[in-house]
Amino acid sequence: MNVIEKLRERIRQKGLGNLFRAFWKRYVFFHWELLWMERDLVSPVPPHKLRPYSGLRQVNITADNAVAFTKHFGDRVGTMAELAAEGHTGHMYLDEEGHAVGFIWGSTRDYHDRHYYGCWFPVKPGEFFEFGGEMTRAYFGTSLSVDVQVALWEAMAAQGCDKVVDVCETHNIPALKLHIRMGYHEQGRVTHVYGLFGGRWRFFRETRYQGSRLDPLRKPGRPVVAGATAEA
């Protein structure tokens, strides 16, 4: 299939308007909204109906064992080793063959996400910043998404933390619903990430909002809070 035929097929599948919007966001300009969430480390997780799983073991990520990410997360082996070397707390979950199928990270100090968003995430005393949680598709919809967080909370509580904070992209509906399921609360602030020309230039700002941005996901039909104002 030549280039023209591929383009025609994509237009047929997605429509010209959707294809143009995808091109614009990828190569010209994008705007991400990151909602800040928080939660204490002792309240129980609400009941859920996620599928069980088996055959995995939790291991602390180190610069030496980051090679376990090669099979499923090969492009991030170096990143995992760097994060471990910097002293962040990372957990990975290995299958019976020793391959990492899931992971999550926590930082007790201000975290500079130079690998993805490109901005700083401030961390206050007594809390930690949770980031990088991911798993392979085979474990989507399982209780692994709960267990990786609870295990990290316990590890960070042992380091003197009593609160977890993180951010979630507003267009990532499954992740937002996971935050609701886990009992997170909104902080009422948003970190905005603007990117030009494929993200070569990036700009950041923070805004505040009143009410809830998550309520529409709990009760369909309720309006989304809009009109956030810039923080002084």
PDB file of C-alpha atoms in Angstrom:
ATOM      1  CA  MET A   1       0.000   0.000   0.000  1.00  0.00           C
ATOM      2  CA  ASN A   2       1.558   3.316  -1.083  1.00  0.00           C
ATOM      3  CA  VAL A   3       1.440   6.594   0.859  1.00  0.00           C
ATOM      4  CA  ILE A   4      -1.644   7.944  -0.977  1.00  0.00           C
ATOM      5  CA  GLU A   5      -3.571   4.736  -0.383  1.00  0.00           C
ATOM      6  CA  LYS A   6      -2.606   4.741   3.318  1.00  0.00           C
ATOM      7  CA  LEU A   7      -3.774   8.356   3.643  1.00  0.00           C
ATOM      8  CA  ARG A   8      -7.081   7.570   1.957  1.00  0.00           C
ATOM      9  CA  GLU A   9      -7.601   4.586   4.267  1.00  0.00           C
ATOM     10  CA  ARG A  10      -6.972   6.671   7.382  1.00  0.00           C
ATOM     11  CA  ILE A  11      -9.351   9.382   6.142  1.00  0.00           C
ATOM     12  CA  ARG A  12     -11.995   6.716   5.525  1.00  0.00           C
ATOM     13  CA  GLN A  13     -11.503   5.244   9.012  1.00  0.00           C
ATOM     14  CA  LYS A  14     -11.226   8.441  11.053  1.00  0.00           C
ATOM     15  CA  GLY A  15     -12.735  11.146   8.875  1.00  0.00           C
ATOM     16  CA  LEU A  16     -10.892  14.156   7.526  1.00  0.00           C
ATOM     17  CA  GLY A  17     -11.733  16.362  10.506  1.00  0.00           C
ATOM     18  CA  ASN A  18     -10.479  13.877  13.102  1.00  0.00           C
ATOM     19  CA  LEU A  19      -7.344  13.211  11.063  1.00  0.00           C
ATOM     20  CA  PHE A  20      -6.588  16.937  10.857  1.00  0.00           C
ATOM     21  CA  ARG A  21      -7.112  17.387  14.621  1.00  0.00           C
ATOM     22  CA  ALA A  22      -4.793  14.476  15.364  1.00  0.00           C
ATOM     23  CA  PHE A  23      -2.151  15.943  13.027  1.00  0.00           C
ATOM     24  CA  TRP A  24      -2.506  19.385  14.652  1.00  0.00           C
ATOM     25  CA  LYS A  25      -2.067  18.023  18.191  1.00  0.00           C
ATOM     26  CA  ARG A  26       0.896  15.880  17.268  1.00  0.00           C
ATOM     27  CA  TYR A  27       2.884  18.251  15.075  1.00  0.00           C
ATOM     28  CA  VAL A  28       1.632  21.818  15.713  1.00  0.00           C
ATOM     29  CA  PHE A  29       0.036  22.498  19.108  1.00  0.00           C
ATOM     30  CA  PHE A  30      -1.291  20.539  22.075  1.00  0.00           C
ATOM     31  CA  HIS A  31      -2.716  21.472  25.466  1.00  0.00           C
ATOM     32  CA  TRP A  32      -2.884  18.990  28.340  1.00  0.00           C
ATOM     33  CA  GLU A  33      -4.701  19.634  31.612  1.00  0.00           C
ATOM     34  CA  LEU A  34      -3.345  17.753  34.622  1.00  0.00           C
ATOM     35  CA  LEU A  35      -5.742  17.560  37.557  1.00  0.00           C
ATOM     36  CA  TRP A  36      -4.101  17.400  40.982  1.00  0.00           C
ATOM     37  CA  MET A  37      -5.412  14.679  43.318  1.00  0.00           C
ATOM     38  CA  GLU A  38      -4.620  13.693  46.874  1.00  0.00           C
ATOM     39  CA  ARG A  39      -5.397  10.957  49.366  1.00  0.00           C
ATOM     40  CA  ASP A  40      -4.396   9.892  52.861  1.00  0.00           C
ATOM     41  CA  LEU A  41      -2.515   6.620  53.205  1.00  0.00           C
ATOM     42  CA  VAL A  42      -4.682   4.924  55.835  1.00  0.00           C
ATOM     43  CA  SER A  43      -8.314   5.101  54.652  1.00  0.00           C
ATOM     44  CA  PRO A  44      -9.408   1.758  53.165  1.00  0.00           C
ATOM     45  CA  VAL A  45      -9.890   1.454  49.417  1.00  0.00           C
ATOM     46  CA  PRO A  46     -13.599   1.227  48.499  1.00  0.00           C
ATOM     47  CA  PRO A  47     -14.848  -2.209  47.390  1.00  0.00           C
ATOM     48  CA  HIS A  48     -14.354  -3.035  43.713  1.00  0.00           C
ATOM     49  CA  LYS A  49     -15.212  -5.750  41.172  1.00  0.00           C
ATOM     50  CA  LEU A  50     -11.874  -5.911  39.371  1.00  0.00           C
ATOM     51  CA  ARG A  51     -10.632  -9.279  38.142  1.00  0.00           C
ATOM     52  CA  PRO A  52      -8.107 -11.139  40.299  1.00  0.00           C
ATOM     53  CA  TYR A  53      -4.654 -12.063  38.979  1.00  0.00           C
ATOM     54  CA  SER A  54      -1.872 -14.385  40.020  1.00  0.00           C
ATOM     55  CA  GLY A  55       1.744 -15.334  39.357  1.00  0.00           C
ATOM     56  CA  LEU A  56       3.338 -11.906  39.958  1.00  0.00           C
ATOM     57  CA  ARG A  57       5.912 -10.804  42.491  1.00  0.00           C
ATOM     58  CA  GLN A  58       6.812  -7.290  43.610  1.00  0.00           C
ATOM     59  CA  VAL A  59      10.428  -6.141  43.382  1.00  0.00           C
ATOM     60  CA  ASN A  60      12.036  -2.801  44.203  1.00  0.00           C
ATOM     61  CA  ILE A  61      13.428  -1.184  41.048  1.00  0.00           C
ATOM     62  CA  THR A  62      17.170  -0.576  41.007  1.00  0.00           C
ATOM     63  CA  ALA A  63      19.607   0.618  38.369  1.00  0.00           C
ATOM     64  CA  ASP A  64      20.888  -2.958  38.092  1.00  0.00           C
ATOM     65  CA  ASN A  65      17.576  -4.810  37.622  1.00  0.00           C
ATOM     66  CA  ALA A  66      15.915  -2.318  35.246  1.00  0.00           C
ATOM     67  CA  VAL A  67      16.678  -4.732  32.393  1.00  0.00           C
ATOM     68  CA  ALA A  68      13.511  -6.559  33.468  1.00  0.00           C
ATOM     69  CA  PHE A  69      11.577  -3.906  31.523  1.00  0.00           C
ATOM     70  CA  THR A  70      13.133  -4.921  28.210  1.00  0.00           C
ATOM     71  CA  LYS A  71      10.336  -7.170  26.898  1.00  0.00           C
ATOM     72  CA  HIS A  72       7.255  -5.016  27.546  1.00  0.00           C
ATOM     73  CA  PHE A  73       8.713  -1.524  28.134  1.00  0.00           C
ATOM     74  CA  GLY A  74      11.936  -1.680  26.136  1.00  0.00           C
ATOM     75  CA  ASP A  75      12.075   2.039  25.353  1.00  0.00           C
ATOM     76  CA  ARG A  76      12.096   2.883  29.068  1.00  0.00           C
ATOM     77  CA  VAL A  77      14.835   0.659  30.458  1.00  0.00           C
ATOM     78  CA  GLY A  78      17.214   3.617  30.673  1.00  0.00           C
ATOM     79  CA  THR A  79      14.565   5.844  32.252  1.00  0.00           C
ATOM     80  CA  MET A  80      13.832   3.269  34.953  1.00  0.00           C
ATOM     81  CA  ALA A  81      17.522   2.947  35.763  1.00  0.00           C
ATOM     82  CA  GLU A  82      17.868   6.743  35.968  1.00  0.00           C
ATOM     83  CA  LEU A  83      14.910   7.127  38.320  1.00  0.00           C
ATOM     84  CA  ALA A  84      16.268   4.417  40.604  1.00  0.00           C
ATOM     85  CA  ALA A  85      19.738   5.990  40.603  1.00  0.00           C
ATOM     86  CA  GLU A  86      18.187   9.330  41.585  1.00  0.00           C
ATOM     87  CA  GLY A  87      16.761   7.739  44.728  1.00  0.00           C
ATOM     88  CA  HIS A  88      13.053   7.599  43.889  1.00  0.00           C
ATOM     89  CA  THR A  89      11.061   4.642  45.197  1.00  0.00           C
ATOM     90  CA  GLY A  90       9.925   2.301  42.439  1.00  0.00           C
ATOM     91  CA  HIS A  91       8.081  -0.997  42.469  1.00  0.00           C
ATOM     92  CA  MET A  92       7.854  -3.357  39.517  1.00  0.00           C
ATOM     93  CA  TYR A  93       5.785  -6.507  39.193  1.00  0.00           C
ATOM     94  CA  LEU A  94       7.456  -9.470  37.518  1.00  0.00           C
ATOM     95  CA  ASP A  95       5.803 -12.438  35.836  1.00  0.00           C
ATOM     96  CA  GLU A  96       7.046 -16.005  36.210  1.00  0.00           C
ATOM     97  CA  GLU A  97       9.692 -15.407  33.530  1.00  0.00           C
ATOM     98  CA  GLY A  98      11.080 -12.332  35.289  1.00  0.00           C
ATOM     99  CA  HIS A  99       9.615  -9.751  32.893  1.00  0.00           C
ATOM    100  CA  ALA A 100       8.153  -6.533  34.319  1.00  0.00           C
ATOM    101  CA  VAL A 101       4.427  -6.257  33.523  1.00  0.00           C
ATOM    102  CA  GLY A 102       3.651  -3.267  35.725  1.00  0.00           C
ATOM    103  CA  PHE A 103       5.347  -0.526  37.722  1.00  0.00           C
ATOM    104  CA  ILE A 104       4.803   2.600  39.806  1.00  0.00           C
ATOM    105  CA  TRP A 105       7.009   5.315  41.334  1.00  0.00           C
ATOM    106  CA  GLY A 106       6.984   7.685  44.302  1.00  0.00           C
ATOM    107  CA  SER A 107       9.093  10.753  45.132  1.00  0.00           C
ATOM    108  CA  THR A 108       9.387  12.488  48.496  1.00  0.00           C
ATOM    109  CA  ARG A 109      10.968  15.596  46.961  1.00  0.00           C
ATOM    110  CA  ASP A 110      10.081  18.006  44.157  1.00  0.00           C
ATOM    111  CA  TYR A 111       9.991  15.931  41.020  1.00  0.00           C
ATOM    112  CA  HIS A 112      11.189  17.138  37.623  1.00  0.00           C
ATOM    113  CA  ASP A 113       9.486  15.042  34.955  1.00  0.00           C
ATOM    114  CA  ARG A 114      12.007  15.559  32.196  1.00  0.00           C
ATOM    115  CA  HIS A 115      11.022  12.302  30.476  1.00  0.00           C
ATOM    116  CA  TYR A 116       7.420  13.182  29.553  1.00  0.00           C
ATOM    117  CA  TYR A 117       5.678  16.378  30.682  1.00  0.00           C
ATOM    118  CA  GLY A 118       8.830  18.432  31.066  1.00  0.00           C
ATOM    119  CA  CYS A 119       7.745  20.357  34.177  1.00  0.00           C
ATOM    120  CA  TRP A 120       8.330  20.341  37.920  1.00  0.00           C
ATOM    121  CA  PHE A 121       5.854  18.839  40.405  1.00  0.00           C
ATOM    122  CA  PRO A 122       6.326  20.329  43.893  1.00  0.00           C
ATOM    123  CA  VAL A 123       6.084  18.053  46.929  1.00  0.00           C
ATOM    124  CA  LYS A 124       5.309  19.316  50.445  1.00  0.00           C
ATOM    125  CA  PRO A 125       6.691  17.842  53.677  1.00  0.00           C
ATOM    126  CA  GLY A 126       4.794  14.728  54.740  1.00  0.00           C
ATOM    127  CA  GLU A 127       3.511  13.885  51.271  1.00  0.00           C
ATOM    128  CA  PHE A 128       4.912  12.095  48.240  1.00  0.00           C
ATOM    129  CA  PHE A 129       4.318  12.449  44.524  1.00  0.00           C
ATOM    130  CA  GLU A 130       3.074   9.283  42.823  1.00  0.00           C
ATOM    131  CA  PHE A 131       3.878   8.938  39.127  1.00  0.00           C
ATOM    132  CA  GLY A 132       4.564   6.578  36.251  1.00  0.00           C
ATOM    133  CA  GLY A 133       1.996   3.914  37.124  1.00  0.00           C
ATOM    134  CA  GLU A 134       1.514   1.579  34.167  1.00  0.00           C
ATOM    135  CA  MET A 135       0.850  -2.075  33.330  1.00  0.00           C
ATOM    136  CA  THR A 136       0.627  -4.250  30.243  1.00  0.00           C
ATOM    137  CA  ARG A 137      -2.739  -4.669  28.520  1.00  0.00           C
ATOM    138  CA  ALA A 138      -3.133  -8.222  29.820  1.00  0.00           C
ATOM    139  CA  TYR A 139      -3.665  -6.791  33.321  1.00  0.00           C
ATOM    140  CA  PHE A 140      -6.129  -4.040  32.404  1.00  0.00           C
ATOM    141  CA  GLY A 141      -9.262  -4.425  34.508  1.00  0.00           C
ATOM    142  CA  THR A 142      -7.529  -6.473  37.211  1.00  0.00           C
ATOM    143  CA  SER A 143      -6.931  -5.670  40.856  1.00  0.00           C
ATOM    144  CA  LEU A 144      -3.249  -5.091  40.050  1.00  0.00           C
ATOM    145  CA  SER A 145      -4.164  -1.426  39.481  1.00  0.00           C
ATOM    146  CA  VAL A 146      -5.213  -1.277  43.146  1.00  0.00           C
ATOM    147  CA  ASP A 147      -2.463  -3.425  44.615  1.00  0.00           C
ATOM    148  CA  VAL A 148       0.430  -1.481  43.052  1.00  0.00           C
ATOM    149  CA  GLN A 149      -0.825   1.723  44.656  1.00  0.00           C
ATOM    150  CA  VAL A 150      -1.590   0.286  48.079  1.00  0.00           C
ATOM    151  CA  ALA A 151       1.844  -1.366  48.243  1.00  0.00           C
ATOM    152  CA  LEU A 152       3.523   1.926  47.330  1.00  0.00           C
ATOM    153  CA  TRP A 153       1.471   3.809  49.927  1.00  0.00           C
ATOM    154  CA  GLU A 154       2.641   1.370  52.595  1.00  0.00           C
ATOM    155  CA  ALA A 155       6.271   1.758  51.523  1.00  0.00           C
ATOM    156  CA  MET A 156       6.046   5.547  51.545  1.00  0.00           C
ATOM    157  CA  ALA A 157       4.267   5.583  54.918  1.00  0.00           C
ATOM    158  CA  ALA A 158       7.271   3.695  56.280  1.00  0.00           C
ATOM    159  CA  GLN A 159       9.377   6.629  55.035  1.00  0.00           C
ATOM    160  CA  GLY A 160       7.294   9.086  57.086  1.00  0.00           C
ATOM    161  CA  CYS A 161       4.684  10.147  54.526  1.00  0.00           C
ATOM    162  CA  ASP A 162       0.989  10.520  55.368  1.00  0.00           C
ATOM    163  CA  LYS A 163      -0.399  11.735  52.025  1.00  0.00           C
ATOM    164  CA  VAL A 164      -0.076  10.833  48.341  1.00  0.00           C
ATOM    165  CA  VAL A 165      -0.494  13.456  45.601  1.00  0.00           C
ATOM    166  CA  ASP A 166      -0.475  12.974  41.846  1.00  0.00           C
ATOM    167  CA  VAL A 167      -1.798  14.386  38.588  1.00  0.00           C
ATOM    168  CA  CYS A 168      -4.091  12.908  35.966  1.00  0.00           C
ATOM    169  CA  GLU A 169      -4.745  14.055  32.407  1.00  0.00           C
ATOM    170  CA  THR A 170      -8.346  15.181  31.927  1.00  0.00           C
ATOM    171  CA  HIS A 171      -8.653  13.261  28.653  1.00  0.00           C
ATOM    172  CA  ASN A 172      -7.622   9.982  30.310  1.00  0.00           C
ATOM    173  CA  ILE A 173     -11.076   8.871  31.425  1.00  0.00           C
ATOM    174  CA  PRO A 174     -10.057   5.362  32.612  1.00  0.00           C
ATOM    175  CA  ALA A 175      -7.370   6.884  34.860  1.00  0.00           C
ATOM    176  CA  LEU A 176      -9.820   9.447  36.267  1.00  0.00           C
ATOM    177  CA  LYS A 177     -12.283   6.675  37.081  1.00  0.00           C
ATOM    178  CA  LEU A 178      -9.479   4.751  38.763  1.00  0.00           C
ATOM    179  CA  HIS A 179      -8.802   7.764  40.990  1.00  0.00           C
ATOM    180  CA  ILE A 180     -12.486   7.848  41.950  1.00  0.00           C
ATOM    181  CA  ARG A 181     -12.377   4.103  42.693  1.00  0.00           C
ATOM    182  CA  MET A 182      -9.294   4.556  44.871  1.00  0.00           C
ATOM    183  CA  GLY A 183     -10.854   7.325  46.948  1.00  0.00           C
ATOM    184  CA  TYR A 184      -8.772  10.293  45.774  1.00  0.00           C
ATOM    185  CA  HIS A 185      -9.963  13.881  46.289  1.00  0.00           C
ATOM    186  CA  GLU A 186      -9.468  16.816  43.951  1.00  0.00           C
ATOM    187  CA  GLN A 187      -7.218  19.652  45.110  1.00  0.00           C
ATOM    188  CA  GLY A 188      -8.971  22.163  42.860  1.00  0.00           C
ATOM    189  CA  ARG A 189      -5.890  22.999  40.829  1.00  0.00           C
ATOM    190  CA  VAL A 190      -4.702  22.197  37.330  1.00  0.00           C
ATOM    191  CA  THR A 191      -1.240  22.186  35.779  1.00  0.00           C
ATOM    192  CA  HIS A 192      -1.484  23.144  32.096  1.00  0.00           C
ATOM    193  CA  VAL A 193       1.099  21.859  29.617  1.00  0.00           C
ATOM    194  CA  TYR A 194       1.266  23.605  26.232  1.00  0.00           C
ATOM    195  CA  GLY A 195       3.390  22.227  23.425  1.00  0.00           C
ATOM    196  CA  LEU A 196       4.410  23.713  20.088  1.00  0.00           C
ATOM    197  CA  PHE A 197       5.799  21.832  17.084  1.00  0.00           C
ATOM    198  CA  GLY A 198       5.603  18.335  18.520  1.00  0.00           C
ATOM    199  CA  GLY A 199       6.522  19.514  22.011  1.00  0.00           C
ATOM    200  CA  ARG A 200       9.853  21.075  21.063  1.00  0.00           C
ATOM    201  CA  TRP A 201       8.720  24.212  22.916  1.00  0.00           C
ATOM    202  CA  ARG A 202       6.719  23.786  26.099  1.00  0.00           C
ATOM    203  CA  PHE A 203       4.995  26.237  28.410  1.00  0.00           C
ATOM    204  CA  PHE A 204       3.379  25.657  31.789  1.00  0.00           C
ATOM    205  CA  ARG A 205       0.968  27.415  34.104  1.00  0.00           C
ATOM    206  CA  GLU A 206      -1.308  26.548  37.027  1.00  0.00           C
ATOM    207  CA  THR A 207      -4.984  27.434  37.484  1.00  0.00           C
ATOM    208  CA  ARG A 208      -7.563  26.887  40.213  1.00  0.00           C
ATOM    209  CA  TYR A 209     -11.188  25.823  40.017  1.00  0.00           C
ATOM    210  CA  GLN A 210     -14.188  25.463  42.306  1.00  0.00           C
ATOM    211  CA  GLY A 211     -16.428  22.420  42.585  1.00  0.00           C
ATOM    212  CA  SER A 212     -15.564  19.093  41.007  1.00  0.00           C
ATOM    213  CA  ARG A 213     -14.244  18.021  37.619  1.00  0.00           C
ATOM    214  CA  LEU A 214     -14.899  14.371  38.460  1.00  0.00           C
ATOM    215  CA  ASP A 215     -18.612  14.529  39.300  1.00  0.00           C
ATOM    216  CA  PRO A 216     -19.698  13.992  35.660  1.00  0.00           C
ATOM    217  CA  LEU A 217     -17.919  10.627  35.773  1.00  0.00           C
ATOM    218  CA  ARG A 218     -19.777   9.639  38.943  1.00  0.00           C
ATOM    219  CA  LYS A 219     -23.215  10.885  37.867  1.00  0.00           C
ATOM    220  CA  PRO A 220     -23.656  11.279  34.092  1.00  0.00           C
ATOM    221  CA  GLY A 221     -25.358  14.464  33.042  1.00  0.00           C
ATOM    222  CA  ARG A 222     -23.889  16.814  35.636  1.00  0.00           C
ATOM    223  CA  PRO A 223     -21.955  19.735  34.079  1.00  0.00           C
ATOM    224  CA  VAL A 224     -18.168  19.918  34.121  1.00  0.00           C
ATOM    225  CA  VAL A 225     -16.689  22.801  36.105  1.00  0.00           C
ATOM    226  CA  ALA A 226     -15.304  25.408  33.690  1.00  0.00           C
ATOM    227  CA  GLY A 227     -13.702  28.837  33.740  1.00  0.00           C
ATOM    228  CA  ALA A 228     -10.641  28.204  35.881  1.00  0.00           C
ATOM    229  CA  THR A 229      -8.670  31.320  36.800  1.00  0.00           C
ATOM    230  CA  ALA A 230      -4.910  31.730  36.824  1.00  0.00           C
ATOM    231  CA  GLU A 231      -3.190  31.384  40.166  1.00  0.00           C
ATOM    232  CA  ALA A 232      -1.539  34.497  41.531  1.00  0.00           C
TER     233      ALA A 232
END
